[in-house]
XYZ file of C-alpha atoms in Angstrom:
428
model
C -6.519 8.590 -10.574
C -3.365 7.928 -12.526
C -0.707 7.026 -9.943
C 3.024 6.822 -10.566
C 5.067 4.772 -8.108
C 8.835 5.207 -8.178
C 11.262 2.866 -6.452
C 14.616 1.179 -6.877
C 12.900 -2.169 -6.438
C 9.809 -4.109 -7.460
C 8.954 -7.757 -8.026
C 10.775 -10.083 -8.579
C 13.060 -8.427 -5.995
C 11.867 -9.771 -2.621
C 11.882 -7.402 0.347
C 9.696 -5.377 2.688
C 9.684 -2.193 0.592
C 8.953 -4.195 -2.552
C 6.064 -6.037 -0.886
C 4.644 -2.744 0.390
C 4.720 -1.215 -3.075
C 3.228 -4.255 -4.789
C 0.359 -4.609 -2.303
C -0.587 -0.928 -2.597
C -0.218 -0.852 -6.381
C -2.383 -3.882 -6.989
C -5.118 -2.646 -4.652
C -5.224 0.678 -6.427
C -5.685 -1.134 -9.734
C -8.451 -3.270 -8.225
C -10.164 -0.019 -7.179
C -10.166 1.189 -10.772
C -7.098 3.452 -10.727
C -4.222 3.267 -13.164
C -0.807 2.525 -11.670
C 2.596 2.701 -13.324
C 5.754 1.629 -11.500
C 9.096 3.006 -12.674
C 11.858 0.954 -11.132
C 15.191 -0.778 -11.785
C 15.986 -4.183 -13.249
C 17.249 -5.397 -9.855
C 15.962 -8.913 -9.132
C 18.111 -9.468 -6.035
C 19.772 -6.921 -3.781
C 23.349 -7.639 -4.952
C 22.421 -6.215 -8.363
C 22.298 -2.730 -6.812
C 26.090 -2.678 -6.504
C 27.409 -5.617 -8.500
C 26.948 -6.774 -12.111
C 27.001 -10.319 -10.762
C 23.616 -9.768 -9.118
C 20.576 -11.200 -10.869
C 18.657 -8.854 -13.177
C 15.021 -8.982 -14.237
C 14.808 -10.081 -17.856
C 11.676 -8.173 -18.865
C 11.966 -4.377 -18.882
C 8.309 -3.633 -19.623
C 5.402 -5.759 -18.495
C 2.039 -5.671 -16.752
C 1.826 -7.567 -13.451
C -1.691 -8.016 -12.039
C -2.792 -4.859 -13.811
C 0.217 -2.756 -12.765
C 2.334 -1.373 -15.624
C 6.000 -1.911 -14.735
C 8.834 -0.044 -16.467
C 12.335 -1.203 -15.490
C 15.531 0.736 -16.129
C 18.800 -1.137 -16.355
C 21.310 -0.562 -13.580
C 24.856 0.259 -14.683
C 27.912 -0.281 -12.501
C 31.099 1.594 -11.792
C 34.435 -0.001 -12.758
C 35.692 -2.445 -10.094
C 32.177 -2.929 -8.731
C 31.127 -3.781 -6.089
C 34.176 -2.331 -4.297
C 33.865 0.984 -6.121
C 30.239 1.248 -5.006
C 31.120 0.666 -1.353
C 33.942 3.223 -1.534
C 31.710 5.796 -3.220
C 28.919 5.342 -0.670
C 31.358 5.535 2.213
C 32.782 8.753 0.794
C 29.232 10.036 0.354
C 28.411 9.660 4.050
C 31.774 11.037 5.198
C 31.582 14.278 3.222
C 27.827 14.757 3.696
C 28.003 17.193 6.653
C 30.179 19.693 4.739
C 29.696 19.049 1.019
C 27.379 21.198 -1.141
C 24.030 19.613 -1.862
C 24.679 19.662 -5.586
C 27.600 17.288 -5.123
C 25.616 15.095 -2.738
C 22.794 14.827 -5.269
C 25.184 13.898 -8.063
C 26.641 11.147 -5.899
C 23.110 10.093 -4.968
C 22.396 9.499 -8.658
C 24.773 6.538 -8.376
C 22.489 4.791 -5.846
C 21.776 2.932 -7.978
C 22.935 4.361 -11.346
C 20.221 4.009 -14.009
C 21.008 5.948 -17.206
C 17.498 5.556 -18.625
C 15.664 6.575 -15.448
C 15.284 10.289 -16.122
C 13.673 9.871 -19.535
C 11.390 7.033 -18.431
C 10.250 8.884 -15.345
C 9.638 12.219 -17.057
C 7.578 10.515 -19.739
C 5.408 8.688 -17.190
C 5.094 11.663 -14.820
C 3.378 13.921 -17.350
C 0.307 11.644 -17.233
C 0.291 11.128 -13.443
C -2.004 12.721 -10.862
C 0.096 11.554 -7.888
C 3.792 10.617 -7.631
C 4.819 8.349 -4.768
C 8.512 7.565 -4.236
C 9.815 4.799 -1.997
C 12.979 4.276 0.082
C 15.301 7.223 0.722
C 18.468 5.131 1.031
C 18.240 4.237 -2.686
C 17.829 7.913 -3.460
C 18.371 8.097 -7.220
C 14.724 7.284 -8.032
C 13.567 9.636 -5.255
C 15.712 12.478 -6.620
C 14.223 11.994 -10.074
C 10.691 11.736 -8.679
C 11.068 15.011 -6.786
C 12.316 16.745 -9.940
C 9.416 15.388 -12.008
C 6.865 16.377 -9.361
C 8.169 19.958 -9.359
C 8.377 20.089 -13.153
C 4.776 18.970 -13.695
C 3.432 20.518 -10.470
C 2.162 17.190 -9.134
C 1.779 16.113 -5.481
C 4.709 14.058 -4.193
C 4.267 11.382 -1.538
C 7.370 9.844 -0.007
C 7.752 6.681 2.044
C 11.369 7.072 3.191
C 11.752 3.983 5.425
C 14.173 5.903 7.641
C 16.107 3.602 9.986
C 16.535 5.578 13.186
C 18.414 5.009 16.428
C 21.727 3.540 15.300
C 24.043 6.332 14.113
C 26.043 3.948 11.896
C 22.853 3.072 10.038
C 21.040 6.424 10.181
C 23.836 8.231 8.342
C 22.711 6.461 5.149
C 19.221 7.973 5.477
C 19.773 11.448 6.876
C 22.341 13.074 4.609
C 21.435 16.712 3.831
C 20.213 16.019 0.306
C 18.014 13.183 1.603
C 16.571 15.412 4.328
C 15.880 18.077 1.696
C 13.935 15.538 -0.369
C 11.784 14.642 2.629
C 11.174 18.298 3.427
C 9.996 18.928 -0.150
C 7.388 16.147 -0.175
C 3.706 17.007 0.111
C 3.198 14.025 2.404
C 5.455 11.526 4.151
C 4.439 8.067 5.301
C 6.240 6.769 8.380
C 6.150 3.195 9.585
C 6.054 3.870 13.336
C 5.579 6.718 15.796
C 9.338 6.674 16.380
C 9.998 7.321 12.729
C 7.300 9.994 12.643
C 8.909 11.806 15.569
C 12.314 11.607 13.880
C 10.908 13.095 10.680
C 9.216 15.929 12.551
C 12.525 16.623 14.305
C 13.981 17.357 10.857
C 11.696 20.359 10.544
C 8.886 18.616 8.667
C 5.480 19.830 9.822
C 3.564 17.171 11.733
C 0.525 17.618 9.492
C 2.527 16.267 6.547
C 3.707 13.082 8.331
C 1.351 10.152 8.745
C 2.011 6.727 10.259
C 0.981 3.942 7.898
C 2.918 0.816 8.849
C 2.927 -2.539 7.127
C 0.481 -5.396 6.709
C -0.190 -8.994 5.765
C -2.841 -10.919 3.869
C -4.452 -13.178 6.464
C -5.724 -15.654 3.867
C -2.120 -16.581 2.983
C -1.892 -18.667 6.155
C -4.794 -20.889 5.076
C -3.701 -24.470 4.567
C -0.198 -23.942 5.991
C 1.354 -27.283 6.975
C 4.203 -27.183 9.471
C 4.466 -30.964 9.547
C 5.063 -30.993 5.788
C 7.942 -28.522 6.199
C 9.515 -30.651 8.933
C 9.198 -33.793 6.845
C 10.637 -32.084 3.774
C 13.749 -30.970 5.669
C 14.177 -33.964 7.957
C 13.371 -32.111 11.189
C 11.959 -34.178 14.037
C 8.493 -33.283 15.281
C 9.710 -32.409 18.781
C 12.773 -30.419 17.696
C 12.290 -26.686 18.336
C 12.712 -24.559 15.207
C 14.258 -21.094 15.410
C 13.578 -19.225 12.173
C 15.277 -16.241 10.596
C 13.795 -14.806 7.398
C 15.358 -11.924 5.470
C 18.714 -10.918 4.005
C 21.412 -13.043 5.638
C 23.629 -10.202 6.814
C 25.241 -8.823 9.938
C 23.000 -5.739 10.008
C 19.847 -7.839 9.717
C 20.939 -9.988 12.664
C 21.259 -13.247 10.731
C 24.927 -13.532 11.739
C 24.002 -13.051 15.389
C 21.282 -15.707 15.308
C 23.787 -18.166 13.865
C 26.441 -17.180 16.417
C 23.960 -17.507 19.292
C 22.996 -21.072 18.422
C 25.999 -22.801 20.091
C 24.821 -21.395 23.437
C 21.298 -22.616 22.641
C 22.587 -26.079 21.691
C 24.341 -26.476 25.042
C 20.890 -26.589 26.640
C 18.780 -27.762 23.710
C 20.968 -29.857 21.403
C 17.911 -30.744 19.316
C 17.167 -27.133 18.333
C 17.254 -26.400 14.587
C 17.987 -22.972 13.092
C 16.347 -22.292 9.720
C 17.604 -19.395 7.607
C 15.403 -18.261 4.714
C 16.923 -15.599 2.477
C 19.879 -14.549 0.357
C 23.411 -14.046 1.665
C 24.707 -10.986 -0.213
C 28.438 -10.366 -0.251
C 29.892 -8.899 1.787
C 27.396 -9.518 4.567
C 29.318 -11.618 7.068
C 27.062 -14.657 6.938
C 29.341 -16.878 4.869
C 32.172 -16.353 7.374
C 29.871 -17.165 10.298
C 28.603 -20.258 8.501
C 32.136 -21.578 8.076
C 32.601 -21.373 11.852
C 29.658 -23.657 12.659
C 31.018 -26.857 14.276
C 31.001 -29.796 11.869
C 28.832 -31.862 14.190
C 26.184 -29.116 14.223
C 25.757 -28.561 10.508
C 22.675 -30.785 10.486
C 21.079 -28.393 12.997
C 21.246 -25.504 10.521
C 19.061 -25.371 7.420
C 19.804 -22.824 4.674
C 16.777 -22.845 2.397
C 17.161 -19.675 0.304
C 14.409 -17.185 -0.450
C 10.954 -18.580 0.258
C 7.513 -17.547 -0.924
C 3.987 -18.900 -1.220
C 3.197 -22.190 0.478
C 6.840 -22.834 1.332
C 7.000 -19.647 3.413
C 3.695 -20.354 5.132
C 4.669 -23.950 5.907
C 7.954 -22.720 7.397
C 6.188 -20.214 9.642
C 3.642 -22.819 10.703
C 6.508 -25.122 11.709
C 8.414 -22.374 13.544
C 8.569 -22.246 17.333
C 10.509 -18.988 17.712
C 11.000 -16.316 15.049
C 14.145 -14.208 15.462
C 15.275 -11.261 13.363
C 17.388 -9.028 15.663
C 18.017 -6.405 12.970
C 19.252 -2.820 13.222
C 18.147 -1.917 9.691
C 14.357 -2.208 9.829
C 11.945 0.670 10.045
C 9.171 -1.864 10.758
C 9.669 -5.526 9.799
C 6.855 -7.220 7.863
C 8.287 -10.602 8.822
C 7.219 -10.065 12.442
C 3.636 -9.692 11.240
C 3.977 -12.827 9.129
C 5.218 -14.822 12.123
C 2.471 -13.429 14.365
C -0.109 -14.311 11.725
C 0.780 -17.931 12.524
C 0.711 -17.334 16.278
C 4.494 -17.384 16.775
C 6.433 -15.245 19.281
C 9.158 -13.040 17.838
C 12.532 -11.643 18.865
C 13.740 -8.297 17.540
C 16.490 -5.815 18.312
C 16.235 -2.530 20.171
C 16.874 -0.572 16.977
C 15.022 1.231 14.209
C 11.248 1.154 14.471
C 11.133 -2.384 15.876
C 10.550 -1.363 19.542
C 7.313 0.295 18.370
C 6.267 -2.906 16.611
C 7.080 -5.552 19.244
C 5.569 -5.116 22.702
C 8.364 -6.564 24.856
C 7.121 -9.376 27.077
C 3.650 -9.344 25.518
C 3.990 -10.556 21.926
C 7.755 -10.988 21.718
C 11.100 -10.042 23.169
C 13.508 -7.180 22.462
C 17.282 -7.620 22.814
C 20.166 -5.187 22.302
C 21.551 -5.430 18.772
C 24.568 -7.737 18.683
C 24.168 -9.003 22.261
C 24.714 -12.733 21.749
C 24.130 -13.828 25.383
C 20.848 -11.901 25.544
C 19.757 -13.318 22.191
C 20.591 -16.906 23.167
C 18.832 -16.464 26.528
C 15.709 -15.084 24.806
C 15.627 -17.972 22.335
C 15.944 -20.499 25.168
C 13.330 -18.689 27.244
C 10.760 -19.056 24.487
C 11.764 -22.596 23.548
C 11.486 -23.837 27.126
C 8.307 -22.004 28.203
C 5.386 -23.415 26.252
C 2.839 -21.193 27.995
C 4.765 -17.975 27.356
C 5.389 -18.962 23.745
C 1.715 -19.618 23.122
C 0.539 -16.500 24.976
C 2.916 -14.190 23.129
C 2.119 -15.786 19.795
C -1.618 -15.403 20.387
C -1.164 -11.741 21.376
C 0.781 -11.123 18.175
C -1.864 -12.824 16.067
C -4.585 -10.687 17.658
C -2.595 -7.498 17.012
C -2.118 -8.356 13.349
C -5.772 -9.213 12.817
C -6.823 -5.972 14.509
C -4.351 -3.471 13.052
C -2.026 -4.773 10.376
C -3.731 -6.160 7.309
C -2.887 -4.805 3.868
C -6.551 -3.970 3.306
C -6.615 -1.646 6.328
C -3.249 -0.055 5.442
C -4.362 0.480 1.849
C -7.500 2.320 2.954
C -5.313 4.898 4.732
C -3.099 5.373 1.678
C -6.043 5.620 -0.732
C -7.671 8.334 1.377
C -4.412 10.300 1.466
C -4.119 10.086 -2.325
C -7.705 11.287 -2.769
C -7.118 14.256 -0.463
C -3.946 15.266 -2.298
C -5.595 14.781 -5.685
C -8.528 16.968 -4.709
C -6.197 19.642 -3.358
C -4.052 19.518 -6.501
C -7.065 20.139 -8.709
C -6.823 23.777 -7.685
C -3.148 24.077 -8.621
C -2.322 25.877 -11.863
C -0.944 23.403 -14.410
C 2.572 23.733 -15.755
C 3.269 22.704 -19.316
C 5.842 19.974 -19.838
């Protein structure tokens, strides 16, 4: 098969959707299929709305057999403030505005002048089109148009964040719902997301739960002691780790704000934050409020990958990402892979991922006392920490490897490809 993947983001941009796309793309290539990714030049999330964000320098390259075509992102005058204002207007007018207007505004998320031409050129050779991430809908809009134009099957992984109305409004605007309804197949991350998609009028036969995964071999050789030594953390000091975008919505701000309550009982506890702090995100303001005598108990280590990430997770005692903007959360799997208990928020698809009291704990989003209490509970109870971590590790090994998730996706592609063979072709 010749597969075309379409997304606002791909490596070197680090994130769950980007990891998902890379793992599936590279496995398809290893199976003998051809894969082209049409994406943006975003190298870090700030680039989506600000020219100050880092851009990828190479617009065309082959990464592990995957052909990557990047389209430069342009920015509105006065960005990023103009972007925030436009997106806010988009969500406010969505219930009443005509879909044509909503789609035109959606083409600014993110704006990529070269996207249409690049995508139409690649789509004419594709057997399957698969678009990723409905909240960055410009690539999805273009993918849907190309799929109709060339009469190709369209798969969509929307990553809809359900539950919190403030968040969901960025995923369920009428033009976004229409895109999901047009797809030949949708891939949900959890049963909660699947139910939400079916509630939009999408037939259950077209919605399949796929979920996320990890590569178990990545944990081999992980050295928690080396991480502690590198960052001057005592062997007996409990480490609370957050990994992801350092924002309010991701829960990074809440983890930082909960630490003073943790320190009152465990003054030796160390909070490690791995990730970027996009602006505005609230983290910088929270960081400035950390008491001067506690700065040594907070480690900001930036984005981590490879051995550094694995060493961090091996050193971790409690992993906390109480986010309201995750449809799944690969980082929970990564922590479980190392046998660590996790804390997540009662939002999005996370309650379907974490079994409360069995492999982690669930807290209400933004509830600082509950978050601090959960962190202390796991720090102070060695038996519970080890039992939950072991249960998480078993769940990952049984259900959530990239190899097992890829097999589901590959079979779906083959079914759609076989079905499409009977469609009449449409000339470009």
